[in-house]
Coordinates of C-alpha atoms in Angstrom, one line a residue:
M1 CA 62.3 24.4 62.2
H2 CA 61.3 27.7 59.9
S3 CA 62.0 25.8 57.1
L4 CA 59.1 23.2 58.3
I5 CA 56.6 25.9 59.3
K6 CA 56.4 26.6 56.4
Q7 CA 56.1 23.7 54.6
R8 CA 53.7 23.0 57.1
R9 CA 51.2 26.0 55.7
K10 CA 51.8 25.5 51.9
T11 CA 50.5 22.2 52.7
G12 CA 47.8 23.2 54.9
Q13 CA 47.1 26.0 51.8
A14 CA 47.1 23.3 49.7
S15 CA 44.1 21.6 51.4
V16 CA 42.0 24.3 51.7
D17 CA 42.6 25.1 48.3
H18 CA 41.3 21.7 46.9
T19 CA 39.1 21.5 49.9
T20 CA 37.7 24.7 47.9
H21 CA 37.6 23.7 45.0
A22 CA 35.4 20.2 45.9
N23 CA 33.4 22.6 47.4
N24 CA 32.8 24.6 44.3
S25 CA 32.4 21.8 42.7
S26 CA 29.7 20.3 44.2
I27 CA 28.1 23.5 44.5
V28 CA 27.9 23.3 40.3
A29 CA 27.2 19.8 40.4
Y30 CA 24.0 20.1 43.0
N31 CA 22.9 23.1 42.1
F32 CA 19.8 22.9 39.4
D33 CA 20.2 26.9 38.2
I34 CA 23.8 26.8 37.5
L35 CA 23.9 23.4 36.1
T36 CA 20.7 24.5 34.1
L37 CA 23.1 27.0 32.8
I38 CA 25.8 24.7 31.6
L39 CA 24.1 21.5 30.4
V40 CA 21.7 24.2 28.1
L41 CA 25.3 24.4 25.5
V42 CA 25.9 20.7 25.3
P43 CA 25.1 19.1 22.2
L44 CA 21.2 16.9 22.0
Q45 CA 23.2 14.0 21.4
T46 CA 25.6 13.9 24.3
L47 CA 22.6 14.2 27.3
P48 CA 21.3 11.0 27.1
V49 CA 25.2 9.8 28.2
L50 CA 25.5 12.8 31.1
K51 CA 21.7 11.6 31.7
L52 CA 24.4 8.6 33.5
V53 CA 26.6 10.4 35.3
S54 CA 24.0 10.8 38.4
K55 CA 20.3 10.5 39.9
H56 CA 21.0 14.4 40.6
W57 CA 22.5 14.8 37.3
L58 CA 19.4 12.2 35.3
S59 CA 16.6 14.2 37.5
V60 CA 18.0 18.1 36.1
I61 CA 18.2 16.9 32.2
S62 CA 14.9 15.4 32.2
H63 CA 13.0 17.7 34.5
P64 CA 10.1 20.0 32.0
N65 CA 11.8 23.1 33.0
F66 CA 15.5 22.1 31.8
V67 CA 13.8 20.5 28.9
Y68 CA 11.9 23.7 28.0
K69 CA 14.7 26.2 28.4
Y70 CA 17.5 23.6 26.0
F71 CA 14.7 24.1 23.5
L72 CA 14.5 27.8 23.6
K73 CA 18.8 27.8 23.6
N74 CA 18.7 25.2 20.5
P75 CA 15.7 25.7 18.8
S76 CA 15.9 24.0 15.8
H77 CA 13.7 21.7 14.7
S78 CA 14.5 20.4 11.3
V79 CA 13.3 16.4 10.4
R80 CA 15.8 13.9 10.4
G81 CA 13.9 11.1 8.5
L82 CA 10.6 9.6 8.6
F83 CA 8.7 6.6 9.6
C84 CA 7.0 5.3 6.8
R85 CA 4.3 2.5 6.3
Q86 CA 2.5 1.1 4.1
R87 CA -1.7 0.9 4.5
I88 CA -3.0 -2.7 3.5
S89 CA -7.1 -1.3 3.6
W90 CA -8.2 -1.3 7.1
C91 CA -6.3 -4.4 8.2
R92 CA -4.4 -3.7 11.2
S93 CA -1.0 -6.1 12.5
A94 CA 2.2 -6.0 13.3
T95 CA 3.4 -3.2 11.6
Q96 CA 6.9 -2.7 10.4
Y97 CA 8.3 0.6 9.3
D98 CA 10.8 1.8 7.1
F99 CA 13.0 4.7 8.1
I100 CA 13.8 7.9 5.7
F101 CA 16.8 10.0 6.1
L102 CA 16.4 12.7 4.1
D103 CA 20.1 13.4 3.7
G104 CA 20.2 10.5 2.2
N105 CA 22.7 9.4 4.9
I106 CA 21.9 4.9 5.3
S107 CA 24.5 4.9 7.1
S108 CA 23.0 5.8 9.9
S109 CA 20.8 4.5 13.2
V110 CA 17.5 3.7 12.7
P111 CA 15.4 4.6 15.5
F112 CA 13.0 1.5 15.2
K113 CA 12.0 -0.8 12.7
T114 CA 9.0 -2.3 15.0
L115 CA 7.4 -0.5 17.5
T116 CA 6.3 -1.9 21.2
L117 CA 5.8 -0.4 24.2
G118 CA 4.0 -2.1 27.6
L119 CA 3.2 -5.2 28.0
E120 CA 1.1 -5.7 24.0
K121 CA 1.9 -8.3 22.3
S122 CA 0.2 -7.4 19.2
G123 CA 2.7 -5.0 18.6
I124 CA 1.8 -0.7 18.7
E125 CA 1.7 1.6 15.4
I126 CA 1.7 5.3 14.7
V127 CA -1.0 7.3 14.4
Q128 CA 0.2 11.0 14.6
S129 CA 3.7 12.8 14.9
C130 CA 3.7 16.5 16.3
N131 CA 6.9 17.8 16.7
G132 CA 9.5 15.3 18.9
L133 CA 6.1 13.2 20.2
L134 CA 5.2 10.1 18.6
L135 CA 1.0 9.3 19.2
C136 CA 0.9 5.9 19.4
C137 CA -2.5 2.9 19.6
N138 CA -2.0 -1.2 20.0
V139 CA -2.8 -2.3 16.8
I140 CA -5.6 -5.1 18.0
A141 CA -8.1 -3.4 21.1
E142 CA -9.9 -5.3 23.3
A143 CA -13.1 -6.6 22.3
N144 CA -16.3 -3.7 22.9
D145 CA -12.9 -1.4 23.8
Y146 CA -10.9 1.8 22.3
D147 CA -7.9 1.2 21.8
T148 CA -5.1 1.9 24.1
Y149 CA -2.9 5.0 23.5
Y150 CA 0.5 5.7 24.1
V151 CA 2.2 8.8 24.1
F152 CA 6.2 7.9 22.5
N153 CA 9.1 10.0 22.4
P154 CA 11.4 7.7 19.7
F155 CA 14.9 10.0 20.8
T156 CA 14.7 9.4 24.6
K157 CA 13.1 6.3 24.3
Q158 CA 10.5 7.7 26.8
Y159 CA 6.6 6.5 26.5
R160 CA 3.7 7.1 28.4
L161 CA 0.3 5.6 28.4
I162 CA -3.0 8.0 28.7
P163 CA -4.3 7.3 31.2
R164 CA -8.9 6.2 29.7
S165 CA -12.0 9.5 30.8
L166 CA -14.9 8.5 32.3
L167 CA -16.9 9.9 29.7
K168 CA -16.8 6.4 27.6
K169 CA -19.4 5.4 30.4
S170 CA -22.3 8.7 29.3
Q171 CA -24.1 8.3 26.4
F172 CA -21.0 9.9 23.9
K173 CA -19.2 6.1 24.6
Y174 CA -17.9 6.1 20.9
V175 CA -14.6 7.7 20.2
L176 CA -14.1 9.4 17.1
C177 CA -9.9 10.0 17.0
L178 CA -7.5 10.7 19.1
S179 CA -5.2 13.7 18.3
L180 CA -2.2 15.2 19.5
A181 CA -0.8 18.6 20.9
F182 CA 3.2 19.7 21.5
D183 CA 4.3 22.8 20.7
P184 CA 7.6 23.2 22.8
F185 CA 8.0 27.2 21.9
K186 CA 5.2 27.7 24.2
S187 CA 5.4 24.6 26.8
P188 CA 7.3 21.3 27.6
Y189 CA 4.0 20.2 28.7
Y190 CA 1.6 18.0 25.6
E191 CA -2.5 17.7 25.8
I192 CA -4.2 14.5 24.3
I193 CA -7.6 16.1 22.3
A194 CA -10.2 13.3 21.9
I195 CA -13.6 13.5 20.2
W196 CA -16.4 11.2 20.8
S197 CA -19.4 10.1 19.3
N198 CA -23.3 9.0 20.8
K199 CA -23.5 7.2 17.5
V200 CA -22.0 4.8 15.3
Y201 CA -23.3 6.0 12.4
G202 CA -26.0 8.4 11.2
S203 CA -27.7 11.7 12.8
R204 CA -25.0 12.4 16.1
K205 CA -23.6 15.0 18.5
Y206 CA -20.1 15.0 19.4
M207 CA -18.2 16.4 22.8
I208 CA -14.3 17.1 23.3
E209 CA -12.3 16.0 26.1
I210 CA -8.7 17.1 26.3
Y211 CA -5.8 15.5 28.3
S212 CA -3.0 17.7 30.1
S213 CA 0.2 15.6 31.1
E214 CA 0.7 18.7 33.3
T215 CA -2.5 17.4 35.5
R216 CA -2.1 13.9 34.0
S217 CA -6.1 14.6 33.8
W218 CA -9.1 15.0 31.3
R219 CA -11.1 17.9 31.7
L220 CA -14.3 18.0 29.3
C221 CA -14.8 21.1 27.0
K222 CA -17.8 22.9 27.5
D223 CA -19.4 22.8 24.3
E224 CA -21.7 19.8 22.0
F225 CA -21.5 20.0 18.7
T226 CA -23.1 18.0 16.0
I227 CA -21.5 15.5 13.4
E228 CA -23.9 18.1 10.7
E229 CA -21.9 21.4 11.3
F230 CA -18.3 20.0 10.9
S231 CA -17.8 16.0 9.4
I232 CA -15.1 15.3 10.7
P233 CA -12.7 12.5 9.7
G234 CA -11.9 9.5 11.9
V235 CA -8.3 9.8 12.1
S236 CA -5.9 12.0 13.7
A237 CA -6.0 15.9 13.0
M238 CA -2.3 17.8 12.3
Y239 CA -1.5 20.2 14.8
W240 CA -0.6 23.4 13.6
N241 CA -0.4 26.8 15.6
G242 CA -2.2 26.2 18.4
S243 CA -5.1 24.1 16.7
L244 CA -5.9 21.0 15.2
N245 CA -6.5 20.7 11.5
W246 CA -8.2 18.0 9.2
N247 CA -8.1 17.4 5.3
A248 CA -12.1 17.0 5.0
G249 CA -10.9 15.2 2.0
D250 CA -11.7 17.6 -0.5
G251 CA -8.9 20.3 0.7
T252 CA -11.7 22.2 3.4
V253 CA -10.1 22.3 6.5
I254 CA -11.6 21.9 9.3
Y255 CA -10.0 23.3 12.7
F256 CA -10.3 23.4 16.2
D257 CA -9.0 26.0 18.0
I258 CA -7.8 24.5 21.7
D259 CA -7.4 27.5 23.4
R260 CA -10.3 29.2 22.8
E261 CA -12.5 25.9 22.3
F262 CA -13.7 27.0 18.6
M263 CA -14.4 24.8 15.6
G264 CA -14.5 26.3 11.9
V265 CA -13.6 25.6 8.3
V266 CA -11.4 26.8 5.4
P267 CA -13.2 26.5 2.5
R268 CA -10.4 24.8 0.0
P269 CA -8.3 27.6 -1.7
T270 CA -9.1 26.9 -5.4
R271 CA -12.2 26.8 -6.9
E272 CA -11.0 25.1 -10.4
V273 CA -11.4 21.3 -10.3
V274 CA -8.2 19.4 -8.9
Y275 CA -7.8 16.1 -9.0
Y276 CA -6.9 13.3 -7.1
V277 CA -6.3 15.4 -3.4
S278 CA -6.1 12.8 -0.8
N279 CA -5.0 13.2 2.9
T280 CA -2.1 13.8 1.7
G281 CA -3.0 16.7 0.1
V282 CA -2.6 19.2 3.2
C283 CA 0.8 19.4 5.5
E284 CA 2.1 21.7 8.1
Y285 CA 6.6 21.9 8.2
Q286 CA 7.5 23.9 11.5
G287 CA 5.4 26.7 11.8
H288 CA 3.1 26.4 8.1
L289 CA 0.6 24.5 6.8
Y290 CA 0.2 23.8 3.0
F291 CA -2.2 23.0 0.7
I292 CA -1.7 20.8 -3.1
A293 CA -3.3 21.7 -5.0
K294 CA -3.4 19.0 -8.0
R295 CA -4.0 20.2 -11.6
D296 CA -3.6 17.3 -13.4
K297 CA -4.7 13.2 -13.5
E298 CA -1.0 12.4 -14.1
G299 CA -0.1 14.9 -10.7
R300 CA 2.3 16.3 -12.7
C301 CA 1.8 20.4 -12.2
F302 CA 0.1 21.7 -9.2
D303 CA 0.1 24.6 -7.3
I304 CA 0.8 25.1 -3.6
F305 CA -1.0 27.4 -1.0
E306 CA -0.6 28.1 2.6
M307 CA -2.4 28.7 5.5
D308 CA -2.9 32.0 6.9
T309 CA -2.1 32.3 10.3
G310 CA -5.6 33.1 11.7
H311 CA -6.9 30.3 10.0
A312 CA -9.2 33.2 7.3
G313 CA -7.1 31.6 3.7
W314 CA -5.3 30.6 1.6
A315 CA -2.6 33.0 0.1
L316 CA -0.5 31.2 -3.0
K317 CA 3.5 30.4 -2.0
C318 CA 4.0 28.5 -5.1
C319 CA 2.0 28.5 -8.7
S320 CA 2.2 25.5 -11.7
V321 CA 5.0 24.0 -10.4
N322 CA 5.7 21.0 -13.8
V323 CA 7.5 18.0 -12.9
K324 CA 7.9 17.5 -16.6
A325 CA 10.4 20.6 -16.4
S326 CA 13.2 18.5 -15.2
R327 CA 16.2 16.9 -17.5
R328 CA 16.5 13.4 -15.3
R329 CA 13.8 12.2 -17.5
E330 CA 13.9 8.6 -15.6
L331 CA 12.7 10.0 -12.5
L332 CA 10.0 11.4 -14.2
N333 CA 7.8 8.2 -13.9
L334 CA 6.5 8.9 -10.2
S335 CA 3.9 6.7 -8.8
P336 CA -0.3 7.8 -8.1
P337 CA 0.2 12.0 -7.7
D338 CA -0.8 11.8 -4.1
Q339 CA 2.0 10.1 -2.7
I340 CA 3.8 13.5 -2.2
I341 CA 4.9 11.6 1.4
F342 CA 6.6 15.4 2.8
I343 CA 7.0 19.1 2.3
A344 CA 9.8 21.4 3.2
E345 CA 10.7 24.9 2.9
E346 CA 14.5 26.0 2.9
G347 CA 15.3 29.6 1.7
K348 CA 13.2 30.6 -0.8
S349 CA 12.5 27.5 -2.1
L350 CA 10.0 23.9 -1.3
K351 CA 11.2 20.7 -2.0
L352 CA 8.9 17.8 -2.0
V353 CA 9.7 14.1 -1.4
F354 CA 7.7 11.9 -3.5
L355 CA 7.6 8.2 -3.8
A356 CA 8.4 7.3 -6.8
N357 CA 7.6 3.8 -8.9
H358 CA 9.5 0.6 -8.1
G359 CA 10.1 2.1 -4.3
N360 CA 11.9 5.0 -5.3
V361 CA 12.2 8.1 -2.4
I362 CA 13.3 11.1 -4.5
S363 CA 13.0 14.8 -3.2
Y364 CA 12.0 17.7 -6.2
D365 CA 13.4 21.7 -5.6
T366 CA 10.1 24.2 -7.0
K367 CA 12.7 26.6 -7.2
E368 CA 15.5 25.1 -9.2
L369 CA 13.0 22.2 -10.8
S370 CA 15.9 19.4 -9.8
F371 CA 15.2 16.1 -9.0
N372 CA 17.6 14.3 -6.1
K373 CA 17.7 10.5 -5.3
I374 CA 16.8 9.8 -1.5
C375 CA 17.0 6.3 -1.1
D376 CA 15.1 3.2 -2.2
I377 CA 12.2 1.8 -0.5
L378 CA 12.9 -2.5 -0.1
P379 CA 10.5 -4.7 -1.1
P380 CA 8.6 -1.9 -2.6
P381 CA 6.1 -1.1 -1.9
V382 CA 2.5 -2.8 -3.3
P383 CA 0.7 -1.0 -6.3
G384 CA -2.6 1.0 -5.0
N385 CA -1.8 0.8 -0.9
F386 CA -1.5 3.8 0.7
F387 CA 1.8 5.0 2.0
L388 CA 1.4 6.8 5.4
S389 CA 4.7 8.7 6.7
Y390 CA 5.7 10.6 10.2
P391 CA 8.2 13.5 10.5
Y392 CA 11.1 11.6 13.2
I393 CA 12.7 15.3 15.4
Q394 CA 14.9 14.4 17.8
S395 CA 13.6 15.7 20.8
L396 CA 14.2 16.5 25.0
A397 CA 10.3 16.2 24.8
C398 CA 8.9 14.9 28.4
V399 CA 5.9 12.4 28.2

């Protein structure tokens, strides 16, 4: 009898231990704070799989607060590759993208070739890339209307349609451009900045409107600007340091400080003759804004400048870079000099990514004066067509 009582006590204790363990597991699994502390340590590639565990885990991993904490814990912001396409004059049709893996790993899966979102049948094209999110629009706009815009995360495959504002019904009914502003270090939310004009051509005024993904609504900026003061190109801006930045075409940067709602201009960094400066002359990478000034018509000798964080002016970053210094002569037959499609900073060295003739994509190390072939674009780009590139960053950013 005594042994039977002991056995029952052991069995009961085991049941209590099992129940306690189950309760503890349940507490962890359903407590947002505890689960967040655990999941921020999980590799990024694993999180999409963990979303399938339960609806609760899906809601936690998809929550903006978790996304923000995860990024602060894992601040890696490296560009994995580039979405690239040719722009043929101003023709807009269904767009196909080449994807360039910057590490040359062509065996990895390509995020997409052709982009379609929602009910759009004509296809979608990228107009801007910003810290892991893509601003996209439909290829063919509806009659007498402006394009439909989306924000798309190519890593999570999530997208959101940007609602249309009521400003079109006022005297400012022509949209000049839309731009995306997203800084994961500051907030898990993004903003869309729309610039509206009262005329298509000639002397005109414009207003600036801002959409917040946090409030899901538009707000109107306080000031009205004139096009004579700031000749903003009708293209999406580069987001950098809390502001939108446009290259006016000659290296002059027009910027809009979003928080202060202030518009300003920074002159180009050099008064010397600069050849073939195009929209790719100014580029952003991981918190740095660069200007590439080409010194010869062939585009094989140039200086690189970096913008001061307060938009006070440019500082010389790299002087008299001469790509003729490479020993690999077979790589020097570069296509038109405005085909620098990417710039990156690694340690004390800058690396430029060129599009060369016959579709060769080549990186150039400005410190080592060395070239490295990354891949080929097949079929090769048509000579004379402008080549556009959009960085791809893997991110959990919410849309």
